[in-house]
Coordinates of C-alpha atoms in Angstrom, one line a residue:
Chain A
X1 CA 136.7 61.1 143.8
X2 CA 134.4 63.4 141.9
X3 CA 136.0 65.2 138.8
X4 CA 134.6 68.8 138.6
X5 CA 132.2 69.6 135.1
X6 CA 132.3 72.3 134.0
X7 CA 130.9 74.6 131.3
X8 CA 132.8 75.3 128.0
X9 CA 131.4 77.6 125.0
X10 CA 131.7 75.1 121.9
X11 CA 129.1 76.6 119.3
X12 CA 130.0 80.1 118.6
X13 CA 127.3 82.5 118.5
X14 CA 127.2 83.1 114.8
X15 CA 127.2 78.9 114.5
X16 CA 124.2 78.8 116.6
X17 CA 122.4 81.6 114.8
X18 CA 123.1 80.3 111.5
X19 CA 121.7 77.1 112.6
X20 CA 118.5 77.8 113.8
X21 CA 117.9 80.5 111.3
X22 CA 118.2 77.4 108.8
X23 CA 116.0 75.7 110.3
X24 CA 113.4 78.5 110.4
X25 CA 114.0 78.9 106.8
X26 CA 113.6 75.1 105.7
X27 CA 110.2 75.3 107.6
X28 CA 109.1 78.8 106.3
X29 CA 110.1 76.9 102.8
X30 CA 108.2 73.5 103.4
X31 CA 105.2 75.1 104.6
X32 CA 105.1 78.1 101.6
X33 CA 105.2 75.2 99.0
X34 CA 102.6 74.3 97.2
X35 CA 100.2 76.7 97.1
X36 CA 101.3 79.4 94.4
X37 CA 99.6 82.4 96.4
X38 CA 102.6 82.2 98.5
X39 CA 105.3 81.4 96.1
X40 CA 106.6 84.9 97.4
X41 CA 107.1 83.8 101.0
X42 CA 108.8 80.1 99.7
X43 CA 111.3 82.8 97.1
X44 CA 112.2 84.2 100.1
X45 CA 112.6 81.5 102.3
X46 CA 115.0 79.8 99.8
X47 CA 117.0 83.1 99.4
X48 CA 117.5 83.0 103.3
X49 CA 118.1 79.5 102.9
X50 CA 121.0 80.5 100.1
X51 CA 122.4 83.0 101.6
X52 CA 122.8 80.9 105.2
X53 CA 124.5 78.2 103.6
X54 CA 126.9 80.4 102.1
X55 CA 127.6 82.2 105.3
X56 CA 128.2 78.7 106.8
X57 CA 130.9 78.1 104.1
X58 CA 132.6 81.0 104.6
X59 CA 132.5 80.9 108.4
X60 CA 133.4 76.6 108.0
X61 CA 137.2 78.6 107.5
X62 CA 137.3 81.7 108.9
X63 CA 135.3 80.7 112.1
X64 CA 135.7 79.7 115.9
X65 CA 138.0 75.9 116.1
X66 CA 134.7 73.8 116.4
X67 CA 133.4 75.6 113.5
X68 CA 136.2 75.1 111.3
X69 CA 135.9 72.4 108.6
X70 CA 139.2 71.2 108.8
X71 CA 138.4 70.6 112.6
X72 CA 136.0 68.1 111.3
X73 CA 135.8 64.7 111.9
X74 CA 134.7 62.7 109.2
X75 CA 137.2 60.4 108.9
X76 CA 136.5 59.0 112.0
X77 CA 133.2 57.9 111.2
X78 CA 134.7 53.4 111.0
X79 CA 135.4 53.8 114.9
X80 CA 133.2 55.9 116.1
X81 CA 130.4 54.1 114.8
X82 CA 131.9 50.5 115.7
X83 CA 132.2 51.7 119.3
X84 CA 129.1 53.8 119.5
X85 CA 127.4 50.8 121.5
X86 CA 130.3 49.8 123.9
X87 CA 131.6 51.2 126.8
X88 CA 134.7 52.1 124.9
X89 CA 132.6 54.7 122.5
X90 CA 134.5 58.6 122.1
X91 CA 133.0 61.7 123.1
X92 CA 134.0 64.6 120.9
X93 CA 133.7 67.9 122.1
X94 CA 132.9 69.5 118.8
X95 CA 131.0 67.9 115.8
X96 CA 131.6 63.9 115.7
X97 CA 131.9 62.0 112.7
X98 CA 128.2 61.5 112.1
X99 CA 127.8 65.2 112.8
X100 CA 130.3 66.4 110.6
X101 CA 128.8 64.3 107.5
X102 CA 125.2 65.5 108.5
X103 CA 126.6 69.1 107.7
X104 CA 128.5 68.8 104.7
X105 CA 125.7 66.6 103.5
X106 CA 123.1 68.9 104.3
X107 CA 125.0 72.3 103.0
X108 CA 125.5 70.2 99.9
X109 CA 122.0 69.1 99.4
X110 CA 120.6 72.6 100.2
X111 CA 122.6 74.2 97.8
X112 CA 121.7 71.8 95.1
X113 CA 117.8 72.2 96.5
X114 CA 118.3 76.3 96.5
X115 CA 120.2 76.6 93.0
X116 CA 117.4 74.3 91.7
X117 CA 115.0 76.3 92.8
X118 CA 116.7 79.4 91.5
X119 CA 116.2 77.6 88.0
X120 CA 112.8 76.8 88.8
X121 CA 111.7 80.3 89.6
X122 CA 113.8 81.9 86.5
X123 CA 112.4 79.3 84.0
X124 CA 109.0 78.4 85.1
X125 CA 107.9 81.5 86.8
X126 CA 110.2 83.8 84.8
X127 CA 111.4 85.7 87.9
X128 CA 114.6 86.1 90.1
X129 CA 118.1 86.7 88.5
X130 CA 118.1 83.8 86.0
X131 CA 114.6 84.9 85.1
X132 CA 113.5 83.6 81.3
X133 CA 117.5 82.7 80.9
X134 CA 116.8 78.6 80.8
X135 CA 113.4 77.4 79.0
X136 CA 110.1 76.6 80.8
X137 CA 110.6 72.8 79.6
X138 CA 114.1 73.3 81.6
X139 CA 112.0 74.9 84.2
X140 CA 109.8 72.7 84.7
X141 CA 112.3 69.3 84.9
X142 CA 114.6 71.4 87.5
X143 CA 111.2 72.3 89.3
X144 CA 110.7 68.1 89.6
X145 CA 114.4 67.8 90.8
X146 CA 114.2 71.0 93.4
X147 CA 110.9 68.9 94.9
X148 CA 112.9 65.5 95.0
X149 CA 115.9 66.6 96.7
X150 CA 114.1 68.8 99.2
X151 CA 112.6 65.5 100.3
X152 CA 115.7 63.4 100.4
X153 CA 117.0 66.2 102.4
X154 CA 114.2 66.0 105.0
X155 CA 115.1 62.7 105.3
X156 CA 118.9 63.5 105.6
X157 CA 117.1 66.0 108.2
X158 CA 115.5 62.7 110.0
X159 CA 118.7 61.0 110.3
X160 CA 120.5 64.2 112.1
X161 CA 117.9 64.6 114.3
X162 CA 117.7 61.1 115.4
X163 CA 121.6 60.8 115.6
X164 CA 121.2 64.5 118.0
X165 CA 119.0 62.4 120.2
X166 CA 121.1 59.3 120.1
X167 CA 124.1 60.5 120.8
X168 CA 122.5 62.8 123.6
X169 CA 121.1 59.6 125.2
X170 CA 124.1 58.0 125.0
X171 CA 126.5 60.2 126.3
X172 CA 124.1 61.6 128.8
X173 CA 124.1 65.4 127.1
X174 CA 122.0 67.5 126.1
X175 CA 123.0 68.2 122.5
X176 CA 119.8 70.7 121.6
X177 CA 120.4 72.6 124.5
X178 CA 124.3 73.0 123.5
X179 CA 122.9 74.7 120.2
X180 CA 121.5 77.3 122.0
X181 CA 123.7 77.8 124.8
X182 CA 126.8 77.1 122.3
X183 CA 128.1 75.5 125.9
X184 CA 128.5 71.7 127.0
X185 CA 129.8 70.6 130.3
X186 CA 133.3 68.8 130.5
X187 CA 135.7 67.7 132.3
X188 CA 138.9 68.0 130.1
X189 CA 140.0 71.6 128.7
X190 CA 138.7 73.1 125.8
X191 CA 139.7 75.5 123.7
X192 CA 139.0 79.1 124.5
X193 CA 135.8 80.0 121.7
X194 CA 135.1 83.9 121.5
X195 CA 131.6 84.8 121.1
X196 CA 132.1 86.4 117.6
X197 CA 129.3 89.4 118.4
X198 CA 129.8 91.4 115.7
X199 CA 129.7 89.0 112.6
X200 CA 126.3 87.8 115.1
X201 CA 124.9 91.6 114.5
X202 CA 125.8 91.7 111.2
X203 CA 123.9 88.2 110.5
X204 CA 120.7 89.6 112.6
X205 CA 121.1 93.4 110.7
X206 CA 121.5 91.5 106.9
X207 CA 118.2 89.6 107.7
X208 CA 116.2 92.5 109.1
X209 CA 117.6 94.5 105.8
X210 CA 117.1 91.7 103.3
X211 CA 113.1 91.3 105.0
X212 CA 112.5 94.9 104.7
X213 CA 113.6 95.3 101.4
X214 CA 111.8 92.2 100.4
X215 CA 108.9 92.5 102.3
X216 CA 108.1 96.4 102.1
X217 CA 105.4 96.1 99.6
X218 CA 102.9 94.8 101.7
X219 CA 103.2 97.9 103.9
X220 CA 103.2 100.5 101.1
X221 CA 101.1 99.4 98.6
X222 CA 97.4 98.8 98.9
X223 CA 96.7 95.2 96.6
X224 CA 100.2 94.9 96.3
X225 CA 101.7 92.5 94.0
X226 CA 104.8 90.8 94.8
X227 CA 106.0 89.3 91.3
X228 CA 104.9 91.6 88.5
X229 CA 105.2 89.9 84.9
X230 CA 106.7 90.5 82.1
X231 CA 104.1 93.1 80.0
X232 CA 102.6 91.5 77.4
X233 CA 101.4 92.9 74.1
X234 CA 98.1 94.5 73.5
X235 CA 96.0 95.8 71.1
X236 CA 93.2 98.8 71.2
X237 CA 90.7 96.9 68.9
X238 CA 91.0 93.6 70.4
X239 CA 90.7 95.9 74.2
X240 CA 88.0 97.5 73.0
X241 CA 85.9 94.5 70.8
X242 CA 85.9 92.2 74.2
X243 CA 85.1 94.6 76.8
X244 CA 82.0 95.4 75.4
X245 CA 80.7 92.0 77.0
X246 CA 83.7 90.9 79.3
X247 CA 87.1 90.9 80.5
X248 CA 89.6 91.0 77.4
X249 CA 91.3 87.8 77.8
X250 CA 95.0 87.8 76.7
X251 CA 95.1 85.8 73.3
X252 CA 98.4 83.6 75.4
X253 CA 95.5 81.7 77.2
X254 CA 94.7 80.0 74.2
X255 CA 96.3 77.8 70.9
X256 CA 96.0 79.9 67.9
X257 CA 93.7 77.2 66.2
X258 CA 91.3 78.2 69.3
X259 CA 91.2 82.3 68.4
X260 CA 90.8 80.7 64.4
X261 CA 87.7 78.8 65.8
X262 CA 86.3 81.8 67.6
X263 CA 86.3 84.1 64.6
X264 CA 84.6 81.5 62.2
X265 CA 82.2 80.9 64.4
X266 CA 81.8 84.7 65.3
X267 CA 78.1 84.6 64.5
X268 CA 77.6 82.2 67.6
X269 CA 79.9 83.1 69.8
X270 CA 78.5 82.0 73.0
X271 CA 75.2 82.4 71.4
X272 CA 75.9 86.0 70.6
X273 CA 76.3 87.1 66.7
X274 CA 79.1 89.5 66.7
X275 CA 78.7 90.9 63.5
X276 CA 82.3 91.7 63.1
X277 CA 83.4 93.0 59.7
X278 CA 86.4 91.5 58.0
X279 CA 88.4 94.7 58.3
X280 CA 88.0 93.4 62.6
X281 CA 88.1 90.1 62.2
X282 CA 91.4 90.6 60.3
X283 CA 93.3 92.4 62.7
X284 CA 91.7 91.0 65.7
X285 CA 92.9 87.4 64.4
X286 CA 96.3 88.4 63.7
X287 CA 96.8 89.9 67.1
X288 CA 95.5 86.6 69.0
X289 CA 97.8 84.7 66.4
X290 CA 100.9 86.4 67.0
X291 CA 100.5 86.3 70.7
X292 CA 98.5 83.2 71.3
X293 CA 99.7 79.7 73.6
X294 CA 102.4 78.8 71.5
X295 CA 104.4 81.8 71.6
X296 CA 104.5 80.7 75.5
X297 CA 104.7 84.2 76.1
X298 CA 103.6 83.2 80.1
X299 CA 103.7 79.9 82.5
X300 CA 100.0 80.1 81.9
X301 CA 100.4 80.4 78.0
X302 CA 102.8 77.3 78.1
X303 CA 100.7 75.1 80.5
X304 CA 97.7 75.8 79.0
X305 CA 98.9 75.0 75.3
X306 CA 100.7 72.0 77.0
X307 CA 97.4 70.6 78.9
X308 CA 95.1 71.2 75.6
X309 CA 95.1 67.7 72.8
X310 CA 96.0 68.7 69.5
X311 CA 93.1 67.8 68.0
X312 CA 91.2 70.0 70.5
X313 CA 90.4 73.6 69.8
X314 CA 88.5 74.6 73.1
X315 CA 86.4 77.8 72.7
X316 CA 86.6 78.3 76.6
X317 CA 89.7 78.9 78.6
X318 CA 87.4 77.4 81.4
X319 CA 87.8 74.7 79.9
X320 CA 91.5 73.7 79.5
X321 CA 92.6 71.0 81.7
X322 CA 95.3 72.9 83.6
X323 CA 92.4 75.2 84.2
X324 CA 90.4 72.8 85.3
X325 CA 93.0 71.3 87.6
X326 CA 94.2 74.5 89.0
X327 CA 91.1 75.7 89.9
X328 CA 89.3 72.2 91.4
X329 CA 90.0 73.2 95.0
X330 CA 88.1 76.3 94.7
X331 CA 84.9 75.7 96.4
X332 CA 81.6 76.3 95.1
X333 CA 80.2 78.7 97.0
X334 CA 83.4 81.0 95.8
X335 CA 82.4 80.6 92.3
X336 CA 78.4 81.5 93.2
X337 CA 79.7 85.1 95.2
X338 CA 77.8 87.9 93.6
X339 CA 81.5 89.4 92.8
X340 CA 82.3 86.3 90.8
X341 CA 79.6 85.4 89.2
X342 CA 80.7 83.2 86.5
X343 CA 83.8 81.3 86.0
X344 CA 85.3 83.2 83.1
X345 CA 85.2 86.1 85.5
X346 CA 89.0 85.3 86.1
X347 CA 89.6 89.5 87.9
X348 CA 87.5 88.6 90.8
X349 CA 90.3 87.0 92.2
X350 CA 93.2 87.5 89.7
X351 CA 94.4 90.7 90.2
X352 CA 96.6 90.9 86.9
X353 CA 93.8 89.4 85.0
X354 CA 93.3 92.2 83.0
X355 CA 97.5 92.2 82.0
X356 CA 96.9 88.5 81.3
X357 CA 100.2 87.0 83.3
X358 CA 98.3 85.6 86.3
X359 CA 101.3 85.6 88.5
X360 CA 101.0 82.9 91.1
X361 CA 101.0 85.7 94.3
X362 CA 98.3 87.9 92.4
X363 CA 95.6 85.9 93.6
X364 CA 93.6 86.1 96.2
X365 CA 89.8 84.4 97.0
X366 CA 87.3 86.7 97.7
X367 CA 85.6 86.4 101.5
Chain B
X1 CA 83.6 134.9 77.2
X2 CA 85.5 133.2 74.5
X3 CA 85.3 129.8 77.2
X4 CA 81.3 130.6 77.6
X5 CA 80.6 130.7 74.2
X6 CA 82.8 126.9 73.2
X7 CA 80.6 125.6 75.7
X8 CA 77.3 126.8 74.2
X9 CA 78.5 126.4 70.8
X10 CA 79.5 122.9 71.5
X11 CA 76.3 122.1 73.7
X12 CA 74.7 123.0 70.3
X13 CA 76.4 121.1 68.4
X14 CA 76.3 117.7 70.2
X15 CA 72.6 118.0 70.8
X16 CA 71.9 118.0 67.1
X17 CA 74.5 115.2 66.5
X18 CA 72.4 113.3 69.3
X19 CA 69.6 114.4 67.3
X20 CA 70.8 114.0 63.9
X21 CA 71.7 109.8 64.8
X22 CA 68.3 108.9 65.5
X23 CA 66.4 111.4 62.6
X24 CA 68.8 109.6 60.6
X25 CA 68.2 106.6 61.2
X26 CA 64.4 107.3 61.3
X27 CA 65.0 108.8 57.5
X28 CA 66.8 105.3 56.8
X29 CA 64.1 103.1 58.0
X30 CA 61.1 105.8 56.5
X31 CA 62.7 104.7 53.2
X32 CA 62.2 101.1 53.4
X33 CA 57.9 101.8 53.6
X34 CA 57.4 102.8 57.3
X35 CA 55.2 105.2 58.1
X36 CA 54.8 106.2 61.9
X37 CA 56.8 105.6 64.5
X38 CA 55.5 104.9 68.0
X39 CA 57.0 104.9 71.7
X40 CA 54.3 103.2 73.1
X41 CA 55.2 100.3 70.5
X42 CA 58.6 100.4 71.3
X43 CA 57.9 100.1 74.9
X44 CA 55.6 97.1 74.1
X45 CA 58.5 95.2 72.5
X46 CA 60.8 96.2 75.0
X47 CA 59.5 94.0 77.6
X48 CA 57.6 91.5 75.4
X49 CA 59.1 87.5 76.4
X50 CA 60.6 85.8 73.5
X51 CA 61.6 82.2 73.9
X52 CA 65.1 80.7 72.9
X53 CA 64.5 78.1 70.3
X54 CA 68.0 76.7 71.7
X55 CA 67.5 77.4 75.4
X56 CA 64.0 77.1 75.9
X57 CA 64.0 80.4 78.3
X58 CA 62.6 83.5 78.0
X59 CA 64.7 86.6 76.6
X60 CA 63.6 90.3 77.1
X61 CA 65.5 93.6 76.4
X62 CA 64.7 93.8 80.2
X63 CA 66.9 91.1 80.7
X64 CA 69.9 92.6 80.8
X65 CA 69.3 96.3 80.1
X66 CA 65.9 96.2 83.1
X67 CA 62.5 98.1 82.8
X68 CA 64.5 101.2 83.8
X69 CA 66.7 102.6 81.0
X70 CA 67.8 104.8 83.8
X71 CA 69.3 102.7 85.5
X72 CA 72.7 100.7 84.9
X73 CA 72.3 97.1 83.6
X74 CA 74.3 93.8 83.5
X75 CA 75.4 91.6 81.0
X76 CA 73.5 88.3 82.1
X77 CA 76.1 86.0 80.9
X78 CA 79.1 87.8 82.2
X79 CA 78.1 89.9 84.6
X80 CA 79.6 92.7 82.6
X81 CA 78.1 96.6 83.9
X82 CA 76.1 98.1 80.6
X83 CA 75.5 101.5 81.3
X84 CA 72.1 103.3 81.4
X85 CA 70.3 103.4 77.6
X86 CA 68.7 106.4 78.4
X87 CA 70.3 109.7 76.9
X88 CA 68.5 111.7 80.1
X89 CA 71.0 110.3 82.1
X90 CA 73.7 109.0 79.0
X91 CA 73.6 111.5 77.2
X92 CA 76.2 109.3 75.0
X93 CA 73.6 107.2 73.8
X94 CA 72.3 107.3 70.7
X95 CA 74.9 110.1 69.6
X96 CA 77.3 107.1 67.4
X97 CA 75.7 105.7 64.1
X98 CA 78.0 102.7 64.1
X99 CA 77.6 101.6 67.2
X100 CA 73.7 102.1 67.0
X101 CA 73.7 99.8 64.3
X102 CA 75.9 97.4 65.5
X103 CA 73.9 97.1 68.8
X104 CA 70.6 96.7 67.0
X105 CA 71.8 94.2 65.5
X106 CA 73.8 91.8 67.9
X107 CA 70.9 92.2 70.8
X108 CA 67.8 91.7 68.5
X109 CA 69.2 88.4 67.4
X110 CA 70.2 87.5 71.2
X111 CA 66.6 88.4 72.0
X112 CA 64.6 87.8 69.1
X113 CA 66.4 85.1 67.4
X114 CA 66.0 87.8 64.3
X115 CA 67.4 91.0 63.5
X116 CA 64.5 93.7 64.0
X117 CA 62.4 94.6 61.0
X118 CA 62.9 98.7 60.3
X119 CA 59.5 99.2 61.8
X120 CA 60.5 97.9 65.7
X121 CA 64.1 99.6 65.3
X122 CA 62.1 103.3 65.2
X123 CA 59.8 102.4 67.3
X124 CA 62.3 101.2 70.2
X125 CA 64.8 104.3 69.0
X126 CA 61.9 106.6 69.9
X127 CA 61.0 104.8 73.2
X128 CA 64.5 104.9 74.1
X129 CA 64.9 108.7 73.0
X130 CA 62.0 109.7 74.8
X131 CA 62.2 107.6 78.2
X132 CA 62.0 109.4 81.2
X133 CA 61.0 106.7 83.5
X134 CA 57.2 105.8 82.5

């Protein structure tokens, strides 16, 4: 009368670790967006991302039978979906159709979403191996596509998961639990899955490696900064002729008709007479020329030159609108610290202030 | 020995290039009518409250330099660390002609709204020379 369940392994190990450590990583990713001081965290949340989508390809032909692409169902999908809501509806052992589309979908979409990003980070940001190979305009358009697809694929995410709990309430399984346990109970025979242990340990040993060799920094170096910028020119007379009052600002934050504007009206410059000769003001000038916004010698350079009207010269980098909008969240008792005490102060929480590249993760607000 | 005597030697020489900055300068302004110099005048000035046509608020030399030359000051605008004016405790001050000059001329106009006539320059290089806290 009663036919005997019983257990079978169907998710190999390395399946099931791969898995969840993409999970991990699209979460780690979604929550280290958005906020630049942890641009490092997101990098390597999408390398992790990367490099577990390419394991999965690999191990989609040289893995256990239910890992196997070619043990996929797609084609299926017409009848399985037709008799999803009948009595007559299939159980399959391994991934079903819907399953099997979920992952190629999903491993296409993520690699779309991680080589986007890769693009972002090497055009925008000028870091990672394609670092200043594409334009920051080409940055910058990937950067909107890397975003939009990363959405769709959440909502690709949506479907799975809804489809894992449909097909778990229909068939009376618990599907989550198989992904950890790798085994579901049935009463037909299954294929005999090995557990696959070592390419398991080498999975685990390549992400404690790749985290301590990405991560070490933060142990070793006091203030350390994770992405360190390109080094930007300088010059001793324009070092020495603004730190007499304050910080001396990289001549990239601002348009060249800005740095024109500041030395003819050197007599007032915020309501200080300079009294620089024209031996200084001629070198100073060409200095801030050659390296000033347009050159886009930074992200900041470029968005700044971007954000200011062309009919605008502003005297203040304070007052640029990326500036402006960049900083707006800050709140104002940050600004009235003793340590920061005015807005131009931009080391009090930039640590590369002084180098002028004000990478995203060199920030920090003061307590 | 030889070490001993560079130090001297050079202790020598840089107090009378610390010297020779402000007698020079003393010489310079002499020449344009001046007569005497005073500390006590200088220290007048240096506290006395001007009012910024443009701002309306008071400026002082005190303002960002303080009462105490001793001490460090701070760049009211920026924040920006000045060291101490005093040569008893920077002894750099007052030892570069260019930068004397420059300074006089950048922080009386902050302050004053005017450069300083030949007569206030002596008298605030001698107060400045001589300050030792009173």
């Amino acid at each position: 009368m009663c036919t005997t369940k019983h257990s079978v392994r169907i998710w190999d190990l390395p399946t099931r670790v791969f898995h969840w450590l993409l999970v991990a990583s699209f979460i780690l990713s979604w929550l280290s967006q958005g906020d630049d001081r942890y641009l490092d965290i997101h990098v390597f949340a999408g390398y992790l991302f990367l490099a577990l989508l390419i394991f999965r390809l690999i191990w989609g032909f040289v893995g256990s039978n239910y890992a196997k692409f070619c043990n996929f169902t797609c084609l299926q999908i017409g009848g399985y979906l037709k008799t999803l809501f009948t009595s007559q509806r299939q159980h399959f052992l391994g991934h079903n159709p819907a399953g099997s589309w979920a992952v190629f979908i999903i491993l296409g979409l993520g690699l779309i979403v991680a080589l986007t990003g890769l693009l972002t980070l090497g055009g925008e940001e000028r870091h990672g191996p394609l670092a200043g190979m594409i334009s920051f305009e080409l940055g910058d358009s990937l950067h909107w596509w890397h975003d939009s697809i990363a959405w769709f694929m959440l909502g690709i995410i949506g479907i799975h998961i809804l489809g894992v709990l449909g097909e778990s309430w229909l068939h009376n399984e618990n599907l989550i639990k198989s992904m950890f346990t790798g085994l579901k109970s049935t009463t037909t025979q299954s294929i005999d899955i090995p557990k696959h242990s070592l390419t398991t340990i080498f999975l685990i040993s390549s992400l404690i490696v790749g985290m301590a060799s990405y991560f070490n920094g933060y142990l070793l170096e006091a203030n350390y900064r994770p992405f360190i910028g390109p080094e930007l020119p300088t010059n001793p007379a324009w070092q020495a002729a603004c730190e007499e009052c304050h910080l001396a600002y990289h001549p990239s934050l601002l348009p060249a008709r800005s740095w024109q504007r500041t030395f003819a009206e050197q007599a007032e410059h915020f309501e200080e007479d300079l009294y620089l000769e024209p031996d200084d003001i001629a070198e100073l000038q060409t200095f801030a020329i050659n390296n000033a916004a347009e050159n886009t010698l930074t992200e900041v350079a470029w968005k700044n030159n971007r954000s200011i009207p062309p009919e605008q010269s502003p005297l203040r980098i304070t007052e640029v609108d990326y500036w402006v909008t960049k900083h707006q969240d800050i709140a104002s008792a940050i600004w009235q610290l003793p340590e920061v005490n005015f807005k131009g102060n931009c080391k009090a929480c930039h640590l590369d202030a002084e180098q002028g590249t004000f990478e995203d993760s060199a920030m920090y607000l003061p307590e | 020995m030889r070490i001993k005597l560079t130090i001297v030697l050079s202790l020598i020489l840089s107090s009378s290039l610390y010297a020779s900055v402000v007698d020079e300068l003393l010489t310079e302004y002499r020449a344009t009518g001046v007569e005497t110099f005073s500390a006590k005048a200088g220290k007048a000035l240096w506290s006395q409250e001007f009012i910024n046509a443009k701002t309306g608020k008071i400026r002082q030399c005190t303002t960002c330099h303080t009462a105490d030359l001793r001490n460090e000051g701070k760049h009211i605008r920026t924040g920006k660390i000045i060291k101490p004016l005093a040569p008893i405790t920077n002894p750099e001050r007052l030892t570069n002609l260019k930068k004397t000059r420059k300074w006089f001329k950048r922080n009386c106009k902050w302050t004053l709204g005017r450069e300083c006539n030949a007569q206030e320059k002596g008298d605030l290089l001698l107060f400045m020379q001589n300050f030792n806290g009173e």
